[in-house]
mmCIF file of C-alpha atoms and ligand atoms in Angstrom:
data_model
loop_
_atom_site.group_PDB
_atom_site.id
_atom_site.type_symbol
_atom_site.label_atom_id
_atom_site.label_comp_id
_atom_site.label_asym_id
_atom_site.label_seq_id
_atom_site.Cartn_x
_atom_site.Cartn_y
_atom_site.Cartn_z
ATOM 1 C CA MET A 1 0.000 0.000 0.000
ATOM 2 C CA PRO A 2 1.173 3.528 -0.712
ATOM 3 C CA VAL A 3 1.677 6.781 1.183
ATOM 4 C CA ILE A 4 -1.815 8.306 1.370
ATOM 5 C CA LYS A 5 -3.523 11.569 2.358
ATOM 6 C CA ILE A 6 -6.655 11.574 4.536
ATOM 7 C CA HIS A 7 -8.565 14.850 4.571
ATOM 8 C CA GLY A 8 -9.843 16.146 7.912
ATOM 9 C CA MET A 9 -9.672 13.254 10.383
ATOM 10 C CA ILE A 10 -12.007 13.729 13.335
ATOM 11 C CA ASP A 11 -12.526 11.626 16.457
ATOM 12 C CA PRO A 12 -15.993 12.574 17.772
ATOM 13 C CA HIS A 13 -15.730 10.465 20.947
ATOM 14 C CA THR A 14 -12.932 11.364 23.349
ATOM 15 C CA HIS A 15 -12.556 12.033 27.072
ATOM 16 C CA LEU A 16 -9.757 14.578 27.336
ATOM 17 C CA ARG A 17 -10.224 14.946 31.143
ATOM 18 C CA ASP A 18 -8.387 18.098 32.427
ATOM 19 C CA LEU A 19 -10.138 20.385 34.993
ATOM 20 C CA ASP A 20 -10.342 18.435 38.291
ATOM 21 C CA TRP A 21 -9.080 15.293 36.536
ATOM 22 C CA SER A 22 -5.845 16.810 35.211
ATOM 23 C CA HIS A 23 -3.896 14.030 36.938
ATOM 24 C CA LYS A 24 -5.387 11.598 34.355
ATOM 25 C CA ALA A 25 -4.863 13.811 31.301
ATOM 26 C CA THR A 26 -5.134 17.430 30.146
ATOM 27 C CA PHE A 27 -6.472 19.266 27.097
ATOM 28 C CA GLU A 28 -2.875 20.040 26.270
ATOM 29 C CA THR A 29 -1.519 16.470 26.471
ATOM 30 C CA GLU A 30 -4.499 14.815 24.803
ATOM 31 C CA THR A 31 -4.818 17.260 21.886
ATOM 32 C CA LYS A 32 -1.133 16.486 21.229
ATOM 33 C CA ALA A 33 -1.986 12.772 21.358
ATOM 34 C CA ALA A 34 -4.819 13.454 18.896
ATOM 35 C CA ILE A 35 -2.457 15.091 16.405
ATOM 36 C CA ALA A 36 0.108 12.291 16.772
ATOM 37 C CA GLY A 37 -2.779 9.899 16.022
ATOM 38 C CA GLY A 38 -3.442 11.801 12.780
ATOM 39 C CA TYR A 39 -6.453 13.837 13.893
ATOM 40 C CA TRP A 40 -7.456 17.333 12.866
ATOM 41 C CA ALA A 41 -10.103 17.597 15.589
ATOM 42 C CA VAL A 42 -11.517 15.826 18.628
ATOM 43 C CA PHE A 43 -14.883 16.183 20.369
ATOM 44 C CA ASP A 44 -14.765 15.997 24.147
ATOM 45 C CA MET A 45 -17.403 14.305 26.294
ATOM 46 C CA PRO A 46 -19.148 16.060 29.222
ATOM 47 C CA ASN A 47 -18.445 13.468 31.972
ATOM 48 C CA THR A 48 -15.565 15.533 33.238
ATOM 49 C CA ALA A 49 -15.085 16.700 36.827
ATOM 50 C CA PRO A 50 -17.112 18.864 37.096
ATOM 51 C CA SER A 51 -19.626 17.587 34.513
ATOM 52 C CA THR A 52 -20.504 19.941 31.634
ATOM 53 C CA ILE A 53 -24.167 20.448 32.548
ATOM 54 C CA SER A 54 -24.743 24.203 32.839
ATOM 55 C CA ASP A 55 -24.097 27.314 30.780
ATOM 56 C CA ALA A 56 -21.551 28.508 33.362
ATOM 57 C CA LEU A 57 -19.665 25.187 33.499
ATOM 58 C CA LEU A 58 -19.642 24.989 29.704
ATOM 59 C CA SER A 59 -18.263 28.543 29.460
ATOM 60 C CA ASP A 60 -15.448 27.712 31.894
ATOM 61 C CA LYS A 61 -14.539 24.579 29.952
ATOM 62 C CA LEU A 62 -14.680 26.380 26.586
ATOM 63 C CA LYS A 63 -12.326 29.076 27.854
ATOM 64 C CA ARG A 64 -9.883 26.557 29.302
ATOM 65 C CA ILE A 65 -9.673 24.292 26.237
ATOM 66 C CA ASP A 66 -9.529 27.305 23.898
ATOM 67 C CA ARG A 67 -6.430 28.557 25.721
ATOM 68 C CA VAL A 68 -4.438 25.340 25.421
ATOM 69 C CA ALA A 69 -5.664 23.018 22.620
ATOM 70 C CA HIS A 70 -3.129 22.054 19.914
ATOM 71 C CA CYS A 71 -5.756 20.744 17.440
ATOM 72 C CA ASP A 72 -9.304 21.832 16.597
ATOM 73 C CA TRP A 73 -12.091 20.632 18.855
ATOM 74 C CA GLY A 74 -15.744 20.532 19.886
ATOM 75 C CA LEU A 75 -17.443 20.020 23.236
ATOM 76 C CA TYR A 76 -20.600 18.091 24.131
ATOM 77 C CA PHE A 77 -23.131 19.356 26.623
ATOM 78 C CA GLY A 78 -24.364 16.744 29.123
ATOM 79 C CA ALA A 79 -28.026 16.009 29.828
ATOM 80 C CA SER A 80 -28.559 15.681 33.574
ATOM 81 C CA GLN A 81 -30.921 13.582 35.687
ATOM 82 C CA ALA A 82 -31.935 16.813 37.478
ATOM 83 C CA ASP A 83 -33.295 18.093 34.126
ATOM 84 C CA ASN A 84 -31.031 20.893 32.911
ATOM 85 C CA SER A 85 -32.943 21.309 29.625
ATOM 86 C CA ALA A 86 -33.740 24.943 30.496
ATOM 87 C CA GLU A 87 -30.071 25.630 29.638
ATOM 88 C CA TYR A 88 -30.353 24.305 26.079
ATOM 89 C CA GLU A 89 -31.194 27.553 24.366
ATOM 90 C CA ALA A 90 -28.172 29.310 25.852
ATOM 91 C CA ILE A 91 -25.650 26.573 25.036
ATOM 92 C CA ALA A 92 -26.774 24.900 21.802
ATOM 93 C CA ARG A 93 -24.833 27.106 19.397
ATOM 94 C CA ARG A 94 -21.494 26.520 21.102
ATOM 95 C CA VAL A 95 -21.456 22.693 21.272
ATOM 96 C CA CYS A 96 -21.092 19.743 18.907
ATOM 97 C CA GLY A 97 -24.144 18.052 20.389
ATOM 98 C CA LEU A 98 -26.001 16.814 23.441
ATOM 99 C CA LYS A 99 -24.723 13.711 25.195
ATOM 100 C CA ILE A 100 -27.103 11.440 27.094
ATOM 101 C CA TYR A 101 -25.677 8.694 29.335
ATOM 102 C CA ASN A 102 -28.266 5.930 29.563
ATOM 103 C CA ASN A 103 -26.182 3.222 31.237
ATOM 104 C CA SER A 104 -23.730 3.582 34.091
ATOM 105 C CA THR A 105 -20.105 4.423 33.334
ATOM 106 C CA THR A 106 -17.355 6.847 34.481
ATOM 107 C CA GLY A 107 -18.811 10.085 35.944
ATOM 108 C CA ASP A 108 -22.228 10.828 37.418
ATOM 109 C CA LEU A 109 -24.388 11.652 34.389
ATOM 110 C CA LEU A 110 -26.524 8.503 34.290
ATOM 111 C CA ILE A 111 -30.157 8.998 33.253
ATOM 112 C CA ASP A 112 -31.913 5.743 33.968
ATOM 113 C CA SER A 113 -35.571 6.705 33.687
ATOM 114 C CA SER A 114 -37.124 6.626 30.282
ATOM 115 C CA SER A 115 -39.420 9.568 31.142
ATOM 116 C CA MET A 116 -36.383 11.782 31.875
ATOM 117 C CA ARG A 117 -34.733 10.622 28.625
ATOM 118 C CA GLU A 118 -37.909 11.684 26.833
ATOM 119 C CA ARG A 119 -37.876 15.116 28.495
ATOM 120 C CA HIS A 120 -34.418 15.710 27.061
ATOM 121 C CA TYR A 121 -35.466 14.498 23.602
ATOM 122 C CA ARG A 122 -38.491 16.803 23.678
ATOM 123 C CA ALA A 123 -36.429 19.811 24.787
ATOM 124 C CA TRP A 124 -33.466 19.408 22.384
ATOM 125 C CA THR A 125 -34.845 20.964 19.200
ATOM 126 C CA THR A 126 -31.658 22.357 17.647
ATOM 127 C CA ASP A 127 -30.027 21.095 14.450
ATOM 128 C CA ARG A 128 -27.118 19.632 16.449
ATOM 129 C CA LEU A 129 -27.317 15.922 17.090
ATOM 130 C CA ILE A 130 -27.810 13.838 20.205
ATOM 131 C CA ALA A 131 -25.078 11.301 21.002
ATOM 132 C CA VAL A 132 -26.028 8.440 23.287
ATOM 133 C CA HIS A 133 -24.288 5.917 25.482
ATOM 134 C CA ALA A 134 -26.845 3.100 25.288
ATOM 135 C CA GLU A 135 -26.227 -0.626 25.727
ATOM 136 C CA GLY A 136 -28.391 -3.666 25.029
ATOM 137 C CA GLU A 137 -32.107 -3.124 25.681
ATOM 138 C CA THR A 138 -31.499 0.585 26.282
ATOM 139 C CA VAL A 139 -30.702 0.924 22.570
ATOM 140 C CA ARG A 140 -34.301 -0.105 21.869
ATOM 141 C CA ASN A 141 -35.612 2.570 24.260
ATOM 142 C CA ILE A 142 -33.603 5.304 22.522
ATOM 143 C CA ILE A 143 -34.633 4.122 19.051
ATOM 144 C CA ASP A 144 -38.274 4.529 20.185
ATOM 145 C CA LEU A 145 -37.496 8.149 21.147
ATOM 146 C CA VAL A 146 -35.845 8.788 17.774
ATOM 147 C CA ARG A 147 -38.947 7.356 16.088
ATOM 148 C CA LYS A 148 -41.112 9.789 18.054
ATOM 149 C CA TYR A 149 -38.974 12.959 17.965
ATOM 150 C CA ARG A 150 -36.948 12.376 14.759
ATOM 151 C CA GLN A 151 -33.877 14.026 16.289
ATOM 152 C CA PRO A 152 -30.678 12.815 14.562
ATOM 153 C CA THR A 153 -29.009 10.480 17.048
ATOM 154 C CA HIS A 154 -25.536 8.955 17.039
ATOM 155 C CA PHE A 155 -25.162 5.639 18.894
ATOM 156 C CA LEU A 156 -21.688 5.624 20.437
ATOM 157 C CA HIS A 157 -19.484 2.550 20.985
ATOM 158 C CA ILE A 158 -21.896 -0.095 19.679
ATOM 159 C CA SER A 159 -20.426 -3.422 20.744
ATOM 160 C CA SER A 160 -22.799 -6.375 20.290
ATOM 161 C CA GLU A 161 -24.497 -8.395 17.592
ATOM 162 C CA TYR A 162 -27.849 -7.687 19.287
ATOM 163 C CA GLU A 163 -27.367 -3.892 19.186
ATOM 164 C CA ILE A 164 -26.339 -4.129 15.519
ATOM 165 C CA LYS A 165 -29.594 -5.977 14.787
ATOM 166 C CA LEU A 166 -31.681 -3.256 16.458
ATOM 167 C CA LEU A 167 -29.852 -0.463 14.625
ATOM 168 C CA THR A 168 -29.991 -2.237 11.267
ATOM 169 C CA ALA A 169 -33.777 -2.384 11.633
ATOM 170 C CA ALA A 170 -33.902 1.294 12.698
ATOM 171 C CA LYS A 171 -31.926 2.265 9.592
ATOM 172 C CA GLU A 172 -34.205 0.152 7.401
ATOM 173 C CA ASP A 173 -37.124 2.101 8.886
ATOM 174 C CA GLY A 174 -35.457 5.312 7.699
ATOM 175 C CA LEU A 175 -34.787 6.708 11.179
ATOM 176 C CA PRO A 176 -32.026 9.352 11.492
ATOM 177 C CA VAL A 177 -29.608 7.116 13.398
ATOM 178 C CA THR A 178 -25.861 6.628 12.951
ATOM 179 C CA VAL A 179 -23.548 4.029 14.437
ATOM 180 C CA GLY A 180 -20.038 4.316 15.893
ATOM 181 C CA VAL A 181 -17.770 1.385 16.754
ATOM 182 C CA CYS A 182 -14.493 1.411 18.746
ATOM 183 C CA PRO A 183 -11.273 -0.434 17.867
ATOM 184 C CA HIS A 184 -11.188 -2.259 21.233
ATOM 185 C CA HIS A 185 -14.508 -3.955 20.459
ATOM 186 C CA LEU A 186 -13.185 -4.955 17.023
ATOM 187 C CA PHE A 187 -9.681 -6.141 17.907
ATOM 188 C CA LEU A 188 -10.148 -7.442 21.474
ATOM 189 C CA SER A 189 -12.702 -9.727 23.136
ATOM 190 C CA GLU A 190 -13.474 -11.126 26.581
ATOM 191 C CA ASP A 191 -10.880 -13.808 25.813
ATOM 192 C CA ASP A 192 -8.209 -11.108 26.297
ATOM 193 C CA LEU A 193 -9.388 -10.208 29.805
ATOM 194 C CA PRO A 194 -7.186 -12.724 31.685
ATOM 195 C CA THR A 195 -4.111 -11.106 30.089
ATOM 196 C CA LEU A 196 -5.287 -7.498 30.185
ATOM 197 C CA GLY A 197 -6.862 -7.449 33.648
ATOM 198 C CA ALA A 198 -8.075 -3.949 34.545
ATOM 199 C CA PHE A 199 -6.433 -2.571 31.381
ATOM 200 C CA GLY A 200 -9.152 -4.375 29.413
ATOM 201 C CA LEU A 201 -12.020 -2.905 31.445
ATOM 202 C CA MET A 202 -14.218 -0.367 29.705
ATOM 203 C CA LYS A 203 -17.889 0.381 29.108
ATOM 204 C CA PRO A 204 -19.420 -1.212 27.110
ATOM 205 C CA GLU A 205 -17.385 -4.226 28.235
ATOM 206 C CA LEU A 206 -15.414 -6.508 25.922
ATOM 207 C CA LYS A 207 -17.758 -9.082 24.435
ATOM 208 C CA ARG A 208 -17.585 -12.450 22.711
ATOM 209 C CA LYS A 209 -15.565 -13.013 19.549
ATOM 210 C CA SER A 210 -18.875 -13.581 17.733
ATOM 211 C CA ASP A 211 -19.902 -10.013 18.644
ATOM 212 C CA ALA A 212 -16.660 -8.646 17.182
ATOM 213 C CA ARG A 213 -17.330 -10.662 14.014
ATOM 214 C CA ALA A 214 -20.819 -9.119 13.825
ATOM 215 C CA LEU A 215 -19.271 -5.636 14.079
ATOM 216 C CA TRP A 216 -16.843 -6.383 11.214
ATOM 217 C CA ARG A 217 -19.751 -7.712 9.129
ATOM 218 C CA ALA A 218 -21.755 -4.547 9.906
ATOM 219 C CA ILE A 219 -18.796 -2.438 8.739
ATOM 220 C CA ARG A 220 -18.719 -4.297 5.420
ATOM 221 C CA LEU A 221 -22.512 -3.903 5.045
ATOM 222 C CA GLY A 222 -22.363 -0.157 5.724
ATOM 223 C CA ILE A 223 -24.383 -0.333 8.968
ATOM 224 C CA VAL A 224 -21.447 1.125 10.923
ATOM 225 C CA ASP A 225 -20.846 4.752 9.929
ATOM 226 C CA ILE A 226 -17.705 5.645 11.822
ATOM 227 C CA ILE A 227 -14.801 4.409 13.931
ATOM 228 C CA GLU A 228 -14.422 6.395 17.173
ATOM 229 C CA SER A 229 -11.719 5.777 19.772
ATOM 230 C CA ASP A 230 -13.641 6.439 23.020
ATOM 231 C CA HIS A 231 -10.218 7.641 24.206
ATOM 232 C CA ALA A 232 -10.679 7.420 28.001
ATOM 233 C CA PRO A 233 -7.337 7.725 29.816
ATOM 234 C CA HIS A 234 -6.910 6.727 33.465
ATOM 235 C CA THR A 235 -3.578 6.495 35.291
ATOM 236 C CA ILE A 236 -1.716 3.179 35.565
ATOM 237 C CA GLU A 237 -2.069 3.483 39.367
ATOM 238 C CA GLU A 238 -5.851 3.889 39.135
ATOM 239 C CA LYS A 239 -6.114 0.888 36.805
ATOM 240 C CA GLY A 240 -3.997 -1.166 39.194
ATOM 241 C CA SER A 241 -6.107 -0.242 42.228
ATOM 242 C CA GLY A 242 -8.719 -2.372 43.976
ATOM 243 C CA GLU A 243 -11.514 -0.505 42.203
ATOM 244 C CA PRO A 244 -10.226 0.164 38.700
ATOM 245 C CA PRO A 245 -12.181 2.737 36.672
ATOM 246 C CA TYR A 246 -13.641 1.886 33.239
ATOM 247 C CA GLY A 247 -12.043 3.234 30.087
ATOM 248 C CA VAL A 248 -9.017 2.799 27.800
ATOM 249 C CA PRO A 249 -6.999 5.251 25.656
ATOM 250 C CA GLY A 250 -7.170 5.017 21.860
ATOM 251 C CA LEU A 251 -6.324 8.245 20.015
ATOM 252 C CA GLU A 252 -2.903 7.090 18.818
ATOM 253 C CA THR A 253 -3.805 3.484 17.957
ATOM 254 C CA THR A 254 -7.094 3.830 16.052
ATOM 255 C CA LEU A 255 -5.663 4.727 12.637
ATOM 256 C CA PRO A 256 -2.802 2.159 12.707
ATOM 257 C CA LEU A 257 -5.233 -0.574 13.793
ATOM 258 C CA MET A 258 -7.614 0.285 10.942
ATOM 259 C CA MET A 259 -4.733 0.347 8.451
ATOM 260 C CA GLN A 260 -3.705 -3.088 9.731
ATOM 261 C CA ALA A 261 -7.299 -4.256 9.156
ATOM 262 C CA VAL A 262 -7.049 -3.005 5.557
ATOM 263 C CA LYS A 263 -3.804 -4.923 5.124
ATOM 264 C CA ASP A 264 -5.491 -8.031 6.534
ATOM 265 C CA GLY A 265 -8.265 -7.680 3.938
ATOM 266 C CA ARG A 266 -11.047 -6.918 6.440
ATOM 267 C CA LEU A 267 -12.180 -3.722 4.675
ATOM 268 C CA SER A 268 -11.144 -1.434 1.821
ATOM 269 C CA LEU A 269 -8.676 1.424 2.281
ATOM 270 C CA GLN A 270 -11.313 3.898 1.090
ATOM 271 C CA LYS A 271 -13.842 2.721 3.667
ATOM 272 C CA ALA A 272 -11.291 2.802 6.503
ATOM 273 C CA CYS A 273 -10.376 6.408 5.623
ATOM 274 C CA ASP A 274 -13.995 7.516 5.213
ATOM 275 C CA MET A 275 -14.914 6.111 8.624
ATOM 276 C CA VAL A 276 -12.408 8.391 10.391
ATOM 277 C CA SER A 277 -12.942 11.504 8.276
ATOM 278 C CA LEU A 278 -15.647 12.028 5.644
ATOM 279 C CA ASN A 279 -18.409 10.122 7.457
ATOM 280 C CA VAL A 280 -17.730 11.973 10.702
ATOM 281 C CA GLN A 281 -17.789 15.321 8.861
ATOM 282 C CA ARG A 282 -21.103 14.343 7.243
ATOM 283 C CA ILE A 283 -22.787 13.297 10.497
ATOM 284 C CA TRP A 284 -21.706 16.410 12.436
ATOM 285 C CA ARG A 285 -22.222 18.612 9.339
ATOM 286 C CA ILE A 286 -18.711 19.980 9.286
ATOM 287 C CA THR A 287 -17.287 21.552 6.168
ATOM 288 C CA PRO A 288 -13.771 20.221 5.721
ATOM 289 C CA LEU A 289 -11.214 23.007 5.831
ATOM 290 C CA PRO A 290 -8.697 23.519 3.027
ATOM 291 C CA LYS A 291 -5.148 22.312 3.637
ATOM 292 C CA THR A 292 -6.250 20.122 6.543
ATOM 293 C CA TYR A 293 -5.020 16.581 6.058
ATOM 294 C CA THR A 294 -2.931 13.705 7.339
ATOM 295 C CA VAL A 295 -0.132 11.939 5.466
ATOM 296 C CA VAL A 296 0.161 8.239 6.335
ATOM 297 C CA ASP A 297 2.735 5.647 5.323
ATOM 298 C CA THR A 298 0.463 2.623 5.130
ATOM 299 C CA ASP A 299 3.415 0.220 4.732
ATOM 300 C CA HIS A 300 5.219 1.172 7.910
ATOM 301 C CA GLU A 301 4.740 -1.593 10.494
ATOM 302 C CA PHE A 302 5.382 -1.189 14.204
ATOM 303 C CA LEU A 303 4.453 -2.609 17.600
ATOM 304 C CA VAL A 304 2.214 -0.589 19.929
ATOM 305 C CA GLU A 305 4.217 0.687 22.909
ATOM 306 C CA GLY A 306 2.169 2.503 25.545
ATOM 307 C CA SER A 307 5.171 4.263 27.059
ATOM 308 C CA LYS A 308 5.942 5.964 23.724
ATOM 309 C CA LEU A 309 2.497 7.549 23.298
ATOM 310 C CA PHE A 310 1.836 11.270 23.712
ATOM 311 C CA SER A 311 -1.211 10.590 25.905
ATOM 312 C CA LYS A 312 -0.501 11.415 29.539
ATOM 313 C CA CYS A 313 -1.625 7.954 30.677
ATOM 314 C CA GLY A 314 1.320 6.119 29.067
ATOM 315 C CA TRP A 315 -0.312 2.730 28.432
ATOM 316 C CA SER A 316 -2.449 1.009 25.807
ATOM 317 C CA PRO A 317 -4.781 -2.007 25.822
ATOM 318 C CA PHE A 318 -3.182 -2.884 22.463
ATOM 319 C CA GLU A 319 0.347 -3.090 23.933
ATOM 320 C CA GLY A 320 2.632 -5.256 21.789
ATOM 321 C CA MET A 321 0.182 -5.598 18.884
ATOM 322 C CA ARG A 322 1.600 -5.357 15.367
ATOM 323 C CA VAL A 323 0.002 -2.472 13.460
ATOM 324 C CA CYS A 324 0.828 -0.534 10.327
ATOM 325 C CA GLY A 325 0.266 3.000 9.170
ATOM 326 C CA LYS A 326 2.678 5.587 10.479
ATOM 327 C CA VAL A 327 1.465 9.192 10.598
ATOM 328 C CA LEU A 328 4.152 11.148 8.714
ATOM 329 C CA GLU A 329 2.595 14.632 8.742
ATOM 330 C CA VAL A 330 -0.525 16.427 9.961
ATOM 331 C CA TRP A 331 -1.637 19.732 8.464
ATOM 332 C CA ILE A 332 -4.366 21.941 9.944
ATOM 333 C CA ARG A 333 -5.560 25.071 8.101
ATOM 334 C CA GLY A 334 -2.343 25.261 6.088
ATOM 335 C CA HIS A 335 -0.061 24.815 9.123
ATOM 336 C CA LYS A 336 2.123 21.763 9.542
ATOM 337 C CA VAL A 337 1.324 20.651 13.104
ATOM 338 C CA TYR A 338 3.170 17.289 13.158
ATOM 339 C CA ASP A 339 6.274 16.023 11.381
ATOM 340 C CA GLY A 340 6.050 12.384 12.439
ATOM 341 C CA GLU A 341 8.041 13.008 15.619
ATOM 342 C CA GLN A 342 7.131 16.321 17.206
ATOM 343 C CA ILE A 343 3.994 18.400 17.700
ATOM 344 C CA LEU A 344 4.619 21.729 15.961
ATOM 345 C CA SER A 345 1.455 23.702 16.765
ATOM 346 C CA GLU A 346 1.410 26.074 19.709
ATOM 347 C CA SER A 347 -0.770 25.545 22.746
ATOM 348 C CA GLY A 348 -3.988 27.502 21.970
ATOM 349 C CA PHE A 349 -3.757 27.006 18.179
ATOM 350 C CA GLY A 350 -6.887 24.801 18.175
ATOM 351 C CA ARG A 351 -10.320 26.274 17.451
ATOM 352 C CA ASN A 352 -13.891 25.386 18.328
ATOM 353 C CA LEU A 353 -15.515 23.913 15.190
ATOM 354 C CA PHE A 354 -18.918 24.749 16.667
ATOM 355 C CA GLY A 355 -19.364 28.468 17.083
ATOM 356 C CA PHE A 356 -17.852 30.875 19.489
ATOM 357 C CA VAL A 357 -16.155 30.443 22.865
ATOM 358 C CA ALA A 358 -17.174 33.090 25.392
HETATM 359 C C1 NCD B 401 -15.525 6.451 29.628
HETATM 360 C C2 NCD B 401 -14.738 7.345 30.574
HETATM 361 O O1 NCD B 401 -13.822 6.833 31.252
HETATM 362 O O2 NCD B 401 -14.992 8.549 30.634
HETATM 363 N N1 NCD B 401 -15.284 5.091 30.019
HETATM 364 C C3 NCD B 401 -15.452 3.977 29.288
HETATM 365 O O3 NCD B 401 -15.303 2.883 29.845
HETATM 366 N N2 NCD B 401 -15.762 4.028 28.001
HETATM 367 C C4 NCD B 401 -16.981 6.787 29.651
HETATM 368 C C5 NCD B 401 -17.807 6.167 28.523
HETATM 369 O O4 NCD B 401 -17.513 6.373 27.331
HETATM 370 O O5 NCD B 401 -18.783 5.486 28.796
HETATM 371 ZN ZN1 ZN B 402 -19.907 5.676 26.961
HETATM 372 ZN ZN1 ZN B 403 -16.814 7.467 25.989
#
């Protein structure tokens, strides 16, 4: 395979941490990791500490990330169980979407009643989409809300054959739903848990090999729209503790893993590239910027080494795996921001792709 150019890579599912969780990662370290992974932009989830659930908290976070980000970015607003939908009008034009947590995971944003989920669906009437963490039966509940309110909804980190079945039917019904899948659910399974221990714990959890096969099949059939990393760094100490938190990093391994999958004949090069760029731009309605692209040597093979990553956490669930696809250069808005070794953009260079900051 040749040296290729991918235009405008975006990861719409990352947890950059910072704020009160700066010990795990910061906007500065993780936007560098994003660039090293080939990305133009990353969208950050609202389950930070504090959670992004009010106009004031959003403004603080916007100001902080705007000051330090090395790549372009977007922020999600979080729906809260205490019903913060009165804030929607004030915040909608500054965010990449609304995030609703419907099953428990890191942070305290769980909405477990279907009536409260419906209140958020009724109140969110902007043209920005809703992104959902929904697993198993909960996927069915959210599809019912999409059927009723017709609000474009992106299903994050879909991980099972059952969920794929539900979403295939929803797409056949013409509902405005899109599907994201993460590399860990494609390349790992519950069989890896004895080796990985806490470093293989994330939500949704690793499933059977047959589920991973169903995800690959759904990619080939065009049911899966995008590959998202769900980059969720925690420290090695936290992962090694008695109560390890859920989540694994992925910004710097997603592209090489997908290029390896192309080499292994699992999908076409075009599809792999579209799923980390064009399809994401289409779903979030982003116009690609001129001179914003990534140069990748798709022949360059290497082994994943967590300690060599830019991410502050310094580990990877894919440690030791053979991958290919070295990022040679990243260009954003005509500026070379990565030369294959070093991040060249200044802290604060990154811009909000969704409106203003203050
Ligand atoms: C994420 C995190 O750590 O913020 N954890 C995870 O296991 N995926 C939250 C999430 O995406 O559910
Ligand atoms: Zn999630
Ligand atoms: Zn996530």
